[in-house]
Tab-separated table of C-alpha atoms in Angstrom:
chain	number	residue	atom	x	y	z
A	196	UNK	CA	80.603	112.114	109.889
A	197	UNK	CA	83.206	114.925	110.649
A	198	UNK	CA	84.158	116.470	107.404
A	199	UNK	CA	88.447	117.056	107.471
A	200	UNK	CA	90.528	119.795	106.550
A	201	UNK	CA	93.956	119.035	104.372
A	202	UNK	CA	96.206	122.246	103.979
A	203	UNK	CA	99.631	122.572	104.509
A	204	UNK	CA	102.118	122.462	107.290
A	205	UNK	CA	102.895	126.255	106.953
A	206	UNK	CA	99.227	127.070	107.018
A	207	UNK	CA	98.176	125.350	109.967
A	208	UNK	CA	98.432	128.337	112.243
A	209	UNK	CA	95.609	129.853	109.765
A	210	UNK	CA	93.239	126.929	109.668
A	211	UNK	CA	93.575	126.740	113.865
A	212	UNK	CA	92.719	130.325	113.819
A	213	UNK	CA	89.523	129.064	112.252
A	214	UNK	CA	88.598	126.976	114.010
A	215	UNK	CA	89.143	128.953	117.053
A	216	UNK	CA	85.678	131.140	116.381
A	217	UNK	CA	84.019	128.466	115.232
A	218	UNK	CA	84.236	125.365	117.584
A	219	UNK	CA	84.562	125.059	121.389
A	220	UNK	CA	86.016	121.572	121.723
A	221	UNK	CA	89.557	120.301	120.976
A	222	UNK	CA	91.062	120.196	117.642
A	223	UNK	CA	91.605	116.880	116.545
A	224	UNK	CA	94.719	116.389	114.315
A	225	UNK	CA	95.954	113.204	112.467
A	226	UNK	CA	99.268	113.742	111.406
A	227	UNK	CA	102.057	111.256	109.746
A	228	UNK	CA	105.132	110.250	112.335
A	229	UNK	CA	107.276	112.159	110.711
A	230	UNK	CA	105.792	115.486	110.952
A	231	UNK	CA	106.181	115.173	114.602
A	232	UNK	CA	109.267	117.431	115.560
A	233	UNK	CA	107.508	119.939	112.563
A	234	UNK	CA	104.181	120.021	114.046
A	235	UNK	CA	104.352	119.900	117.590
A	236	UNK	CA	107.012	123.579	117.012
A	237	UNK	CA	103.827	125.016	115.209
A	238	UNK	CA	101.453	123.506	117.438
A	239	UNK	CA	103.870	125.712	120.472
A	240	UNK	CA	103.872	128.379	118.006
A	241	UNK	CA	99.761	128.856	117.895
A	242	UNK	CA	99.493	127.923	121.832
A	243	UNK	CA	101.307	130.867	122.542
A	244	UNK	CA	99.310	133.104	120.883
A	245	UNK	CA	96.136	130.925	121.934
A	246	UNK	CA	96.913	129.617	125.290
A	247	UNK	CA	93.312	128.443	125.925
A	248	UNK	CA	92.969	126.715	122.825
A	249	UNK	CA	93.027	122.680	123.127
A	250	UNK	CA	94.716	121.200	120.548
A	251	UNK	CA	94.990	117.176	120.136
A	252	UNK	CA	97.679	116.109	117.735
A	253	UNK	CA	98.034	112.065	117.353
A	254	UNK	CA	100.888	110.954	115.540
A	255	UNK	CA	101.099	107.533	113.369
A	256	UNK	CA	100.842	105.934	109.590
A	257	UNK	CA	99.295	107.765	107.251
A	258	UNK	CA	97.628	104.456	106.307
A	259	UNK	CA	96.165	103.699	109.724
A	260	UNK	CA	94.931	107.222	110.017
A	261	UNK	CA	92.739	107.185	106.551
A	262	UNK	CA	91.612	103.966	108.123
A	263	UNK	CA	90.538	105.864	111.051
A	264	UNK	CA	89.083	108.560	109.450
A	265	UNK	CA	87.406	106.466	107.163
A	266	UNK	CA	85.500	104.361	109.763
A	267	UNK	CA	84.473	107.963	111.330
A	268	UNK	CA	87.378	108.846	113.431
A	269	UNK	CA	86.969	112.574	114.470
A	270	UNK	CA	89.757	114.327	113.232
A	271	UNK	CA	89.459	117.502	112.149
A	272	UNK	CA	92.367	118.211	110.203
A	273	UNK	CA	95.344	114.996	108.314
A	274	UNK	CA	98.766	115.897	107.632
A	275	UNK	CA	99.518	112.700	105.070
A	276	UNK	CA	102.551	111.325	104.027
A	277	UNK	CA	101.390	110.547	101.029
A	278	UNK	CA	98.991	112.149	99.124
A	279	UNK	CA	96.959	109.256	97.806
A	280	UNK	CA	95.596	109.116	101.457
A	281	UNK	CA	93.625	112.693	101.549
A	282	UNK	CA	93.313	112.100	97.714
A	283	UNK	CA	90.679	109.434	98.530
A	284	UNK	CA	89.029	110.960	101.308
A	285	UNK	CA	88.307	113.793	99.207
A	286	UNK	CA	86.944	112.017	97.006
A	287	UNK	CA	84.456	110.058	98.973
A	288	UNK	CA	83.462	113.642	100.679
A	289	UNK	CA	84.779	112.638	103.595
A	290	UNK	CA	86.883	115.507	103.684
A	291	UNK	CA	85.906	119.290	102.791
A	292	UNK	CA	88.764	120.845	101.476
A	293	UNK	CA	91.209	120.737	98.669
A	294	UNK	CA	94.305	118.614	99.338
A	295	UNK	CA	97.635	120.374	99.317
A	296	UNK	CA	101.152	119.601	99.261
A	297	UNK	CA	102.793	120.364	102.528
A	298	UNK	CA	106.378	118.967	101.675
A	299	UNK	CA	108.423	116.469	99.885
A	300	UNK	CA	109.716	113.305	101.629
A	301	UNK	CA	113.143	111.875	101.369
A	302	UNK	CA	114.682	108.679	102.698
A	303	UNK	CA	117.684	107.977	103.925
A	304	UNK	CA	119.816	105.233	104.980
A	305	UNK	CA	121.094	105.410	108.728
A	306	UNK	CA	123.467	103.616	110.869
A	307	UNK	CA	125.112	103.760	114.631
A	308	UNK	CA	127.031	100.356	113.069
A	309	UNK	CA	128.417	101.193	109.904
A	310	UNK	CA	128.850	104.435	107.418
A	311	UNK	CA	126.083	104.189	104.661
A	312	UNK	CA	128.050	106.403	102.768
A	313	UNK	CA	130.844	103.690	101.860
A	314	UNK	CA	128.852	101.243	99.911
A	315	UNK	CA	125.647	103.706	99.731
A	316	UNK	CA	122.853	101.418	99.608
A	317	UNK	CA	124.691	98.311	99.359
A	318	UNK	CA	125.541	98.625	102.507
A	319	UNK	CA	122.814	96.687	103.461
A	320	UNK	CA	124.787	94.103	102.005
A	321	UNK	CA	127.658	94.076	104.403
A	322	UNK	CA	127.557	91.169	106.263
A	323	UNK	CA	127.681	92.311	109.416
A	324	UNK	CA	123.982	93.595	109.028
A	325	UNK	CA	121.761	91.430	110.954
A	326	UNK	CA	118.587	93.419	110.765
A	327	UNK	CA	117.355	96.221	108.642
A	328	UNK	CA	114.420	98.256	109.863
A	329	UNK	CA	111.919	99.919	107.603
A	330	UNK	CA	108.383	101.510	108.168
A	331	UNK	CA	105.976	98.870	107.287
A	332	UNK	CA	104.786	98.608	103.780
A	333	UNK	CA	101.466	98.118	103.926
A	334	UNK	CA	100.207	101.046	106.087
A	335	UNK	CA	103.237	103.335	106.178
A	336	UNK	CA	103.755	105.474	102.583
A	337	UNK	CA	107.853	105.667	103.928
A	338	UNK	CA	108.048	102.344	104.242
A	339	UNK	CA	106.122	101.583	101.047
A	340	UNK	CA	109.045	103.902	98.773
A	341	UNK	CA	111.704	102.237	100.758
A	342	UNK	CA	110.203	98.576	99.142
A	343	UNK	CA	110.557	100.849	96.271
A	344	UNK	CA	113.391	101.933	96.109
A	345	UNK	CA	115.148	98.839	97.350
A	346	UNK	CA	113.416	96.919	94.388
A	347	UNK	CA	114.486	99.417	91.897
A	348	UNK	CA	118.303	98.994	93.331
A	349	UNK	CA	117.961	95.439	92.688
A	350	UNK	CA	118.849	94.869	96.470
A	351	UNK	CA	115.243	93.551	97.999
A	352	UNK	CA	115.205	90.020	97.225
A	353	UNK	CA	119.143	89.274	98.672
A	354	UNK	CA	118.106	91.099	101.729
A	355	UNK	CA	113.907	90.418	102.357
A	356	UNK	CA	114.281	88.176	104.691
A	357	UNK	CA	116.247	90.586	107.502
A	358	UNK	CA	113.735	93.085	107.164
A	359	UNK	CA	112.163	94.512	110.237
A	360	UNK	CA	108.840	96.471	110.241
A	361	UNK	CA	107.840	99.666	112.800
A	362	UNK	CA	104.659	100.710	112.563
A	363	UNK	CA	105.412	104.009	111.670
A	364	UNK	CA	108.530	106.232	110.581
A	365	UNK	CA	109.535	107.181	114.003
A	366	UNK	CA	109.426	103.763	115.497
A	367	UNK	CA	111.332	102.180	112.329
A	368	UNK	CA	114.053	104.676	113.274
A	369	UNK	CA	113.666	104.301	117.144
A	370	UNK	CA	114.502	100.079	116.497
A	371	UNK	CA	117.920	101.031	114.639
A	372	UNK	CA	118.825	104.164	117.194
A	373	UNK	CA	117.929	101.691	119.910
A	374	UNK	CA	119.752	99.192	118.075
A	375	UNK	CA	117.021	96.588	117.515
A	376	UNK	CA	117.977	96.734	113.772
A	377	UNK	CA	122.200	97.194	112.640
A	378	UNK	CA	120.665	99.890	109.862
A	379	UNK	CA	117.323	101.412	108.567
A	380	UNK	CA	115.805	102.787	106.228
A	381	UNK	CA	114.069	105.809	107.562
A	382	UNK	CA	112.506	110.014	106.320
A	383	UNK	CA	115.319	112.508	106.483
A	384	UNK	CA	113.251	114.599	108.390
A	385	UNK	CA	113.256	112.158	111.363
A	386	UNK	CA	116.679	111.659	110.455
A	387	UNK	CA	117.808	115.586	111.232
A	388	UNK	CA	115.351	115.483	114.037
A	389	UNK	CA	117.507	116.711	117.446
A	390	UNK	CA	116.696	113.183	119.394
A	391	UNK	CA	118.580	111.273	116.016
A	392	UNK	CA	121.434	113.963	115.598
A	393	UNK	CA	122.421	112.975	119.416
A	394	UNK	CA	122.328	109.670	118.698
A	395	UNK	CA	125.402	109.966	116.273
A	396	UNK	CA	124.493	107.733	113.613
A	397	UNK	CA	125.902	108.175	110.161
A	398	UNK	CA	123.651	108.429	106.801
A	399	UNK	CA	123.309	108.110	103.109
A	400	UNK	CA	120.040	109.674	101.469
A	401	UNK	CA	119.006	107.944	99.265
A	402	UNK	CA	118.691	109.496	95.210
């Protein structure tokens, strides 16, 4: 089984470098939806220093992708959104490296309907909201601190049942930009991302 790689955002350019002398296929990376914008401006970054390099980044859940690697998916290198993920696969020596924080996530409440920062996070209380997208629970770590933090706000149970579920980060905030959802939950970083900014929604992060 291909043995990973977990290191930090800022230290990718690095660990390509390495793997530059040493292997002759594609680099394989797994990384977390909302990494995306992040990664694919370093990924540009080492291309034009090593324009015949081939370099394969796939972007989803973090839980999907330890399932993946798990069941001997060849990535070489996972950029988690949360660290449990790598956590485990280092320790069933699945992967060969330490694991190191890259970043800390935040959430935040966005809307092209209403302006989060009124009510904060009752907002999703307002009863003109329909539909309120977050990442889904079970296989997405954002979507797992929005149940969270929802709970802990004593909101979830007067609003469970309008909950929508994306796969991922990016298409939990893709159903409330397209408007498939009146308001989501969704990572700031997606949120500041240029394709959101242009969309004009208004947003509350969440403490």
């Amino acid at each position: 089984m291909k043995k990973l790689i977990l290191l930090p955002a800022f230290a990718i350019l690095l660990t390509l470098a390495g793997f530059k002398f040493q292997n002759s296929q594609p680099i394989n990376i797994a990384v977390a939806a909302n990494l995306k914008v992040a990664m694919d401006s370093i990924i540009s970054v080492y291309k034009s220093a090593f324009p015949d390099e081939k370099i394969q980044a796939t972007y989803g859940s973090s839980g999907n992708f330890y399932e993946q690697i798990t069941n001997g998916a060849p990535f070489d290198i996972f950029y988690s959104a949360d660290m449990n993920y790598p956590n485990k696969l280092r320790d069933n020596k699945i992967a060969i490296s330490p694991v190191k924080l890259y970043a800390i996530g935040r959430l935040a409440l966005w809307s092209k309907k209403i302006d989060p920062n009124t009510q904060q996070l009752n907002s999703i209380l307002d009863a003109s909201i329909k539909k309120i997208a977050i990442a889904n629970p079970a296989t997405a770590p954002y979507g797992a601190r929005s149940v969270e933090s929802l709970k802990f706000y004593k909101v979830y149970d007067k609003i469970k049942s309008k909950l929508v579920y994306g796969d991922n980060i990016a298409q939990t905030a893709q159903f409330v930009s397209f408007g498939a959802a009146d308001i989501g939950i969704i990572a700031l970083s997606e949120m500041l991302s240029p394709k959101m900014k242009k969309e004009g929604g208004k947003y509350f992060i969440i403490p």
